[in-house]
Tab-separated table of C-alpha atoms in Angstrom:
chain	number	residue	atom	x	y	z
A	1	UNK	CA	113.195	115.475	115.115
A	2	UNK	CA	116.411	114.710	116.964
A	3	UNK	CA	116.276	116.742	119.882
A	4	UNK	CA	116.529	115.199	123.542
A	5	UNK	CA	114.628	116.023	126.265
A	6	UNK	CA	115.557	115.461	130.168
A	7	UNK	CA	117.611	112.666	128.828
A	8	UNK	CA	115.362	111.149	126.583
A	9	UNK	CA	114.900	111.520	122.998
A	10	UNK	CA	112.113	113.679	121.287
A	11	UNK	CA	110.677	110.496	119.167
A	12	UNK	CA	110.806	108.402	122.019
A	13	UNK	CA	108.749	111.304	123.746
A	14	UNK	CA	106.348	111.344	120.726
A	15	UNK	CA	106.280	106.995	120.483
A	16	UNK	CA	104.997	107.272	124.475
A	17	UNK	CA	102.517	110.037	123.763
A	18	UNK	CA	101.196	108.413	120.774
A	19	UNK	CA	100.850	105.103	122.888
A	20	UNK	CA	99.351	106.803	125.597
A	21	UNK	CA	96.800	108.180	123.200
A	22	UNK	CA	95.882	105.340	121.471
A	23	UNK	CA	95.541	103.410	125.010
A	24	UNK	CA	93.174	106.215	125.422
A	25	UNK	CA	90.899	105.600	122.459
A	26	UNK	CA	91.357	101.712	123.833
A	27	UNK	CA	90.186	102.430	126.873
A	28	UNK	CA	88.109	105.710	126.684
A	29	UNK	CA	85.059	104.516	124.511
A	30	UNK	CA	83.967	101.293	127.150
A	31	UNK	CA	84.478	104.169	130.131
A	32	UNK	CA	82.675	107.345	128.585
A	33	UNK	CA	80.935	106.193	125.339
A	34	UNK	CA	79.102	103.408	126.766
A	35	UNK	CA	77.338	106.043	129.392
A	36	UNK	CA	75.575	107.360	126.591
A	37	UNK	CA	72.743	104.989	125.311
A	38	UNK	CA	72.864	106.917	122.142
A	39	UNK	CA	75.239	108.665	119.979
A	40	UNK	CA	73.681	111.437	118.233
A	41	UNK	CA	73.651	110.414	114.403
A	42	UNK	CA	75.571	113.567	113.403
A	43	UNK	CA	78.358	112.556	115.799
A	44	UNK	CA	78.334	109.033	114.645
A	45	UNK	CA	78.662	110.123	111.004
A	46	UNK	CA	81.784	112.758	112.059
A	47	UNK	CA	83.410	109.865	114.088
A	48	UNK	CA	82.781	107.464	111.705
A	49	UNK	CA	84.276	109.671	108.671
A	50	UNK	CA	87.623	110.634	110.595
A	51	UNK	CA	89.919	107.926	109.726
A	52	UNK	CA	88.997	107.455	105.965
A	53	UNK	CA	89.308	111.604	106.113
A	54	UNK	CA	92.751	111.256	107.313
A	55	UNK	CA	93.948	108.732	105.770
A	56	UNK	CA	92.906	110.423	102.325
A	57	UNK	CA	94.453	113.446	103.556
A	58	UNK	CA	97.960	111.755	103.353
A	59	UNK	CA	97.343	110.346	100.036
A	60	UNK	CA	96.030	113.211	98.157
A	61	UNK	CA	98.608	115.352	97.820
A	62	UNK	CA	101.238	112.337	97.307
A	63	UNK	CA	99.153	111.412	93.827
A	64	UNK	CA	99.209	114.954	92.428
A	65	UNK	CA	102.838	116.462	93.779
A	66	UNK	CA	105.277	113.750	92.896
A	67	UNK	CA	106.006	112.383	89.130
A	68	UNK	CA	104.053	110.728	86.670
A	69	UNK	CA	104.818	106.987	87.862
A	70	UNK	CA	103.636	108.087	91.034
A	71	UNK	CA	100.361	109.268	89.766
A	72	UNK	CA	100.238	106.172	87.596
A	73	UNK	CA	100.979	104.212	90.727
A	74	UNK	CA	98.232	105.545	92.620
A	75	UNK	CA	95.926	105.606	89.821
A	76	UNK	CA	95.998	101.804	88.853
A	77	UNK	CA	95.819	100.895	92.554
A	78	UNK	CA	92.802	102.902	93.064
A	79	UNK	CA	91.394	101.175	89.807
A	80	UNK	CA	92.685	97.642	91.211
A	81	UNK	CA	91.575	98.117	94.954
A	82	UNK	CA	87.960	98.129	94.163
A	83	UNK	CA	88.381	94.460	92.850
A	84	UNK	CA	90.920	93.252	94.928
A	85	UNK	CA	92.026	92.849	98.560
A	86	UNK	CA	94.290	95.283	99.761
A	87	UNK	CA	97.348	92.603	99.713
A	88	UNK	CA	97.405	92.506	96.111
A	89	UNK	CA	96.377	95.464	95.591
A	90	UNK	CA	99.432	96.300	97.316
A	91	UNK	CA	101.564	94.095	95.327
A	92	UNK	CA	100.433	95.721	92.160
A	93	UNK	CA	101.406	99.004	93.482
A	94	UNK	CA	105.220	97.998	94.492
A	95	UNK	CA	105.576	96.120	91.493
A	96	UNK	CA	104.090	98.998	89.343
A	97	UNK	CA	105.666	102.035	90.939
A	98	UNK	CA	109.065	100.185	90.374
A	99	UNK	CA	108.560	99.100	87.021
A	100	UNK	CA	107.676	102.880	86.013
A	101	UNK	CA	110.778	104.673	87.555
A	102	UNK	CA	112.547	102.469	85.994
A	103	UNK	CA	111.512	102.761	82.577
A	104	UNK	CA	111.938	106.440	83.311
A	105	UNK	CA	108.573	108.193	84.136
B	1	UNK	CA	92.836	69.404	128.267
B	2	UNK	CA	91.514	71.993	131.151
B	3	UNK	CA	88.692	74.257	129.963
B	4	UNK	CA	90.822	77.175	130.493
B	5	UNK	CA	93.799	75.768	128.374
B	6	UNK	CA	91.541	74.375	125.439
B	7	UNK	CA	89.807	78.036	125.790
B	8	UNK	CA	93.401	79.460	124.831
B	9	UNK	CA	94.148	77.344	122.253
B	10	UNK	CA	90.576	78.540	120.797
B	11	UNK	CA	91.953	81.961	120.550
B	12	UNK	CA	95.458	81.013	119.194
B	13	UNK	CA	94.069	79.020	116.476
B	14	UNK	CA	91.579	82.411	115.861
B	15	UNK	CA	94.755	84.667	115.808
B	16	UNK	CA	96.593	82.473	112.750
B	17	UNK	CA	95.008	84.479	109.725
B	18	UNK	CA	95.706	87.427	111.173
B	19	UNK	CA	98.958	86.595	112.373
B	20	UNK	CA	99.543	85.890	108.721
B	21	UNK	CA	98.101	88.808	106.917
B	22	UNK	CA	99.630	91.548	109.279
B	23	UNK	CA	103.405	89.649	109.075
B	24	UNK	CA	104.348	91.522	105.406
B	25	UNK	CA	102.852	94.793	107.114
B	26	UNK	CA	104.334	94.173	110.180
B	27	UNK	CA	107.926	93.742	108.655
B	28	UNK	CA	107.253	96.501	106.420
B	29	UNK	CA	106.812	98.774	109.535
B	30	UNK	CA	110.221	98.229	110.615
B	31	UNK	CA	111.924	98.730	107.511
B	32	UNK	CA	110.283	102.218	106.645
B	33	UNK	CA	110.625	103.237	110.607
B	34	UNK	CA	114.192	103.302	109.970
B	35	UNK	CA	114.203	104.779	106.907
B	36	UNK	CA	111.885	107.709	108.048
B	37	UNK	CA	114.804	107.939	111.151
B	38	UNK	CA	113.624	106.036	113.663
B	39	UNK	CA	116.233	104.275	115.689
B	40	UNK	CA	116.061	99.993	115.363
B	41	UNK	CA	114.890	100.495	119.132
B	42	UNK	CA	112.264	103.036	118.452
B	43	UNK	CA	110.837	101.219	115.880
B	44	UNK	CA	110.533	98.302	118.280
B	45	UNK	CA	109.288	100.437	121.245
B	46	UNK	CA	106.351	101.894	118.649
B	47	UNK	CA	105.508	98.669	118.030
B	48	UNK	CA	105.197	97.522	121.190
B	49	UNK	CA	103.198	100.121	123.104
B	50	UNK	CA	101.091	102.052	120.085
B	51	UNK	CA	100.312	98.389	118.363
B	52	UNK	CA	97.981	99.816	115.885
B	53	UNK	CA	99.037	99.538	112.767
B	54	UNK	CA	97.735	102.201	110.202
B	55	UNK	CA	98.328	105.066	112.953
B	56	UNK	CA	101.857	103.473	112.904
B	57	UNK	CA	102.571	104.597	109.472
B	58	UNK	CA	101.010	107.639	109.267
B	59	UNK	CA	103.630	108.431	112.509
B	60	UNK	CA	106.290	107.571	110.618
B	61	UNK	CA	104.919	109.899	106.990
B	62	UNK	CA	105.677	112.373	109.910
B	63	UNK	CA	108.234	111.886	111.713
B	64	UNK	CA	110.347	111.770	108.237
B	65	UNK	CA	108.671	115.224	107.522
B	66	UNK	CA	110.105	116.997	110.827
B	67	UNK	CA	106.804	117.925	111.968
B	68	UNK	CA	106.193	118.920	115.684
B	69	UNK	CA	105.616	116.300	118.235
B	70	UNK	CA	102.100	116.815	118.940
B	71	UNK	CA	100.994	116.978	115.764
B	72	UNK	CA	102.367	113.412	115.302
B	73	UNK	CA	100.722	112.566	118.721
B	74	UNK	CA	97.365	114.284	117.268
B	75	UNK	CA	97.186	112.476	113.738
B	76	UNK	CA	97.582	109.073	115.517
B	77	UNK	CA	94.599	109.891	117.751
B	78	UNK	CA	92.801	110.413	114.912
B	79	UNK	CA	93.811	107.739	112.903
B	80	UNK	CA	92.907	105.372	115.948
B	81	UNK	CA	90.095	107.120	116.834
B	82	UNK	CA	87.884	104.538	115.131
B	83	UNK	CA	89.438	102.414	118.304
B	84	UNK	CA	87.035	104.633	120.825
B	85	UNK	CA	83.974	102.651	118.488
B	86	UNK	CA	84.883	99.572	119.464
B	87	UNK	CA	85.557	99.896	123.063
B	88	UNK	CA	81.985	101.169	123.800
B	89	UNK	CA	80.794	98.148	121.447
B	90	UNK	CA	83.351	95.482	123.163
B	91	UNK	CA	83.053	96.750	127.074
B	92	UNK	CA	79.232	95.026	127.184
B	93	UNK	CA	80.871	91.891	125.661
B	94	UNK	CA	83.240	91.578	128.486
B	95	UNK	CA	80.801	91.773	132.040
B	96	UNK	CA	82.512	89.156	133.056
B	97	UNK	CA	85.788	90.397	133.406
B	98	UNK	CA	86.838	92.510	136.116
B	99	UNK	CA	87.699	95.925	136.034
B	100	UNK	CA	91.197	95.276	135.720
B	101	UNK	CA	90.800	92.383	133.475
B	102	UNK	CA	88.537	95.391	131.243
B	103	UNK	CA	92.169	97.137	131.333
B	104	UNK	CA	94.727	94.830	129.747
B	105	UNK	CA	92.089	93.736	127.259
B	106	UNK	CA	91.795	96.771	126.042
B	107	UNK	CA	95.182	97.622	125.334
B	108	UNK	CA	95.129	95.063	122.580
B	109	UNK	CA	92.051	95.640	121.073
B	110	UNK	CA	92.772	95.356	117.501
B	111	UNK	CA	90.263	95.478	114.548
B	112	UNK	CA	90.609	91.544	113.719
B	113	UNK	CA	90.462	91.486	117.765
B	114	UNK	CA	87.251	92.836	118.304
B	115	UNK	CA	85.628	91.338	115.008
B	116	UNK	CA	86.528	88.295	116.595
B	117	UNK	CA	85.237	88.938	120.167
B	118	UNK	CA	82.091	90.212	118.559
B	119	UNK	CA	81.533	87.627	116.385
B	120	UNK	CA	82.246	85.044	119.981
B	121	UNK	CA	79.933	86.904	121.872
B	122	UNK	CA	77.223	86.640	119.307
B	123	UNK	CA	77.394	83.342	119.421
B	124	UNK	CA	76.522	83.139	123.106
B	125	UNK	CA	80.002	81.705	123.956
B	126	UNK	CA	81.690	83.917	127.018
B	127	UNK	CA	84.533	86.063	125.910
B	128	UNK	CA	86.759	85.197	128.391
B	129	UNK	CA	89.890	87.074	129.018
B	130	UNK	CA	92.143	83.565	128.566
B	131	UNK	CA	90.176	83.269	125.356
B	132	UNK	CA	90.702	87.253	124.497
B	133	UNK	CA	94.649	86.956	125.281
B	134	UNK	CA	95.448	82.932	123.521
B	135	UNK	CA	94.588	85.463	120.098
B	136	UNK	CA	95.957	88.913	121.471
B	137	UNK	CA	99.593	87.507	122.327
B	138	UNK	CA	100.474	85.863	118.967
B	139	UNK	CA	99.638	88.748	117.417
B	140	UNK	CA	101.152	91.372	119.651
B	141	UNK	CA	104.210	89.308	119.736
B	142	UNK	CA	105.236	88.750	116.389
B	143	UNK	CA	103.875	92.444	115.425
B	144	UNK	CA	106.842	93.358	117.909
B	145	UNK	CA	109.274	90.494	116.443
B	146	UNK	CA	108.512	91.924	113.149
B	147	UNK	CA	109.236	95.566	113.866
B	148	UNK	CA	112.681	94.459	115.057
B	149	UNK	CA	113.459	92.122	111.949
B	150	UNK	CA	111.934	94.675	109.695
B	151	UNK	CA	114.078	97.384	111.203
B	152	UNK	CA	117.625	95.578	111.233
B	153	UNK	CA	116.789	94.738	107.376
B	154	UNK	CA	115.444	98.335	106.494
B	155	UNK	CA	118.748	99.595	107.625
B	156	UNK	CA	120.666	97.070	105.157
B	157	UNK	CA	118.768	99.227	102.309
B	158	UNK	CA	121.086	102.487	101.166
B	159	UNK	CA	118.326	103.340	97.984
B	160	UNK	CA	115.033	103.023	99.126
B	161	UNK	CA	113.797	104.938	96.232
B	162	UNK	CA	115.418	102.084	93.770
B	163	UNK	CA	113.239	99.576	95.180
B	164	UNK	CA	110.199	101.856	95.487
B	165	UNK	CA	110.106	101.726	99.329
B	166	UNK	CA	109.321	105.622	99.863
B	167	UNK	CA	105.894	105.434	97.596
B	168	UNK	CA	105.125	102.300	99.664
B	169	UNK	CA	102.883	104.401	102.554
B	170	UNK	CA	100.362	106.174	99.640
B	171	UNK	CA	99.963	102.844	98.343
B	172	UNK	CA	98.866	101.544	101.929
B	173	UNK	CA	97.152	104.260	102.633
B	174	UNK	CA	95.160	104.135	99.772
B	175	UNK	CA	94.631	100.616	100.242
B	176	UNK	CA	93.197	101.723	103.823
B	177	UNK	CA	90.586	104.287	102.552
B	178	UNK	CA	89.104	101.262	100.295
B	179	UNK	CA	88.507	99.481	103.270
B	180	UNK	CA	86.465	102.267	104.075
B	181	UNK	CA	84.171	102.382	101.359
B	182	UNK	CA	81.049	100.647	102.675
B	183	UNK	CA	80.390	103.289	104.578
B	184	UNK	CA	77.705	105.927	104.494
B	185	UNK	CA	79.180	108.828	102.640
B	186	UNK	CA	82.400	107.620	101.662
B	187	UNK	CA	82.875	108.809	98.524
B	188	UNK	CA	81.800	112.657	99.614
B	189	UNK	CA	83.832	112.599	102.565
B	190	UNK	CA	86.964	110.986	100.479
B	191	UNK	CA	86.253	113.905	97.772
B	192	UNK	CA	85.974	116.969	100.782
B	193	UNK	CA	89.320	115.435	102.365
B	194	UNK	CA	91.041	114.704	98.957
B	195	UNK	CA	90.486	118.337	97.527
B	196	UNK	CA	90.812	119.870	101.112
B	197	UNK	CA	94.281	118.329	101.673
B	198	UNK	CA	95.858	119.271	98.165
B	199	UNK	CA	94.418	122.522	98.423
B	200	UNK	CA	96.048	123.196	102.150
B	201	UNK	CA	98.885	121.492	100.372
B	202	UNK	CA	99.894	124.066	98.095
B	203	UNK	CA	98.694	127.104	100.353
B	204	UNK	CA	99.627	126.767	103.737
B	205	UNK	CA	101.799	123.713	103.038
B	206	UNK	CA	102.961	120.489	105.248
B	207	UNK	CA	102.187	119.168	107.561
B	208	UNK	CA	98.798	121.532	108.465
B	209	UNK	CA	97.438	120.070	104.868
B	210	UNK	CA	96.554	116.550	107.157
B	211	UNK	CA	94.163	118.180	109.140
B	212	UNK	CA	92.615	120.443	106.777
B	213	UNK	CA	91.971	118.022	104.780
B	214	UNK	CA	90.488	115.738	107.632
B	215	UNK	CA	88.211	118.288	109.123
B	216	UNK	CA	86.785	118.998	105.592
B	217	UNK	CA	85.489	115.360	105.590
B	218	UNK	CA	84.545	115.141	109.164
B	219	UNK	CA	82.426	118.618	108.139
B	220	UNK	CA	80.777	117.096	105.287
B	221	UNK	CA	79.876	113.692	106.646
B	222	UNK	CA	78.217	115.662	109.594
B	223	UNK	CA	76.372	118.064	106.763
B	224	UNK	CA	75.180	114.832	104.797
B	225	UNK	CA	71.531	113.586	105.636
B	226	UNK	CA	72.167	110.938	108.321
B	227	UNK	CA	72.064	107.331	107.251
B	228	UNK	CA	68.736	105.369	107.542
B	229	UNK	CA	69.481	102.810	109.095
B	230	UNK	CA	71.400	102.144	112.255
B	231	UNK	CA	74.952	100.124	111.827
B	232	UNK	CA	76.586	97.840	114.057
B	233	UNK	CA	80.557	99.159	114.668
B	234	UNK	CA	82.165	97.209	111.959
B	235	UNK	CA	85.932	96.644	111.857
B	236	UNK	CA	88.104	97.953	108.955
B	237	UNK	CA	91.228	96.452	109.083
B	238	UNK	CA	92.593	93.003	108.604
B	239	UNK	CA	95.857	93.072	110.674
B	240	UNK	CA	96.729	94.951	114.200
């Protein structure tokens, strides 16, 4: 995105938005959360799902629509983060997703 | 030392590991900002004001993909949304702080930030806002320092691919969801929002495949039976 807008540009638009956002989340559960003094469990379980959804949303379709190293990649480290932290998990996957394109998968 | 000063140091010395874990990711921030397009000052500027790292890079796996604003602005609310858990958790932890005391702390409320104000407060010590802030500035400050460094080296690289850099956010990603997986229905919720996404992937395409495949899992975890037992609010990530 590299319109402007008033002056400004559109990402910088989008950076304060996304701050102002996550100030909100910051903020927003002490102010209207902690009026409740109960979360219905149903709620709970949706709010407690939604990152783990999301974040699964973004790596879905990277394992299945790029090459076979990237599959691989994603594979191994999926394999290797159950044993590991995520740090070397990490490492693994950098080191591994190189190592494959370059031997040509 | 005054109480107040040896009450900072408390928190510095608290913010070291994480200071250390979140430097590689911090770094690594800057560097993909400006590969995904982002100017050396926006990277900075994202840094500084969103300070959450995970919602960080899933901005940028946007902002590369020319997606509207909003939907950027949306899939870091959700990403953070987790934040909203901890704030209702933390704001009984803090009575002692005044309102506007309540208001800066909350901007850096971090995951390693309010496992560590939990874990004070359950040991009966006050979580004092000098305490709160001698671990909250370290952080925050060389999460921002890092952004910058990251970014002026990211634009140094011409072939990110050679070095692997693009496939680094799936990796991290994936890493993420792991941390997740001591929850109550993980693996059914990771399943729904796996299959959902690839599915919206090749039908209605990018970027709309993010939230399909999100609201599948938010759909199923609110169809599963609900968990037994109550749970505490724990946090899931290691660095800001």
């Amino acid at each position: 995105m590299n319109g402007v807008f008033w002056g400004v540009p559109v990402n910088v638009w989008t950076i304060l938005a996304a701050a102002l956002v996550t100030y909100g989340t910051r903020l927003g559960g002490h102010l209207v959360l902690s009026r409740f003094s109960r979360i219905p469990p149903r709620i709970d379980a949706a709010l407690n799902a939604v990152p783990a959804a999301v974040l699964t949303s973004l790596v879905a379709p990277a394992a299945v629509s790029n090459g076979t190293a990237e599959a691989l990649t994603l594979a191994a480290c999926l394999i290797v983060g159950l044993r590991v932290p995520m740090m070397a998990m990490f490492a693994v996957g950098w080191a591994l997703i190189v190592v494959l394109r370059t031997v040509g998968l | 030392m005054s109480p107040s000063r040896s009450e900072f140091f408390e928190g510095v010395r608290a913010s070291l590991p994480i200071v250390a874990a979140a430097a590689p990711f911090g770094l690594l921030f800057g560097a993909l900002a400006v590969d995904n397009g982002l100017t050396v000052g926006e990277a900075v500027l994202m840094s500084a004001l969103v300070f959450a790292g995970a919602s960080q890079m899933v901005g940028l796996e946007l902002f590369s993909a020319h997606v509207a604003p909003w939907i950027i602005v949306l899939s870091v609310f959700a990403v953070n949304f987790r934040h909203v858990l901890y704030s209702a958790a933390l704001g009984r932890r803090l009575g002692l702080m005044p309102g506007w005391q309540k208001g800066v702390a909350f901007f850096f409320l971090t995951d390693p930030q309010y496992a560590a104000s939990e874990a004070r407060a359950d040991a009966k010590i006050p979580v004092t806002l000098v305490w709160y802030m001698g671990m909250a500035l370290p952080i925050y400050v060389l999460w921002v320092l890092e952004a910058w460094i990251g970014a002026l080296f990211g634009s140094l690289i011409t072939d990110p691919a050679a070095f692997g850099i693009d496939f680094l956010l799936p990796i991290y990603f994936l890493g993420l969801v792991l941390g997740f997986r001591a929850r109550s229905g993980f693996l059914p919720v990771v399943i729904a929002s796996g299959l959902g996404s690839i599915a919206g992937f090749y039908t209605v395409g990018s970027p709309w495949h993010v939230s399909l495949g999100a609201i599948a899992g938010v759909i199923v975890a609110m169809l599963l039976p609900p968990a037994a037992t109550a749970h505490d609010v724990e946090p899931v990530e290691a660095t800001p």
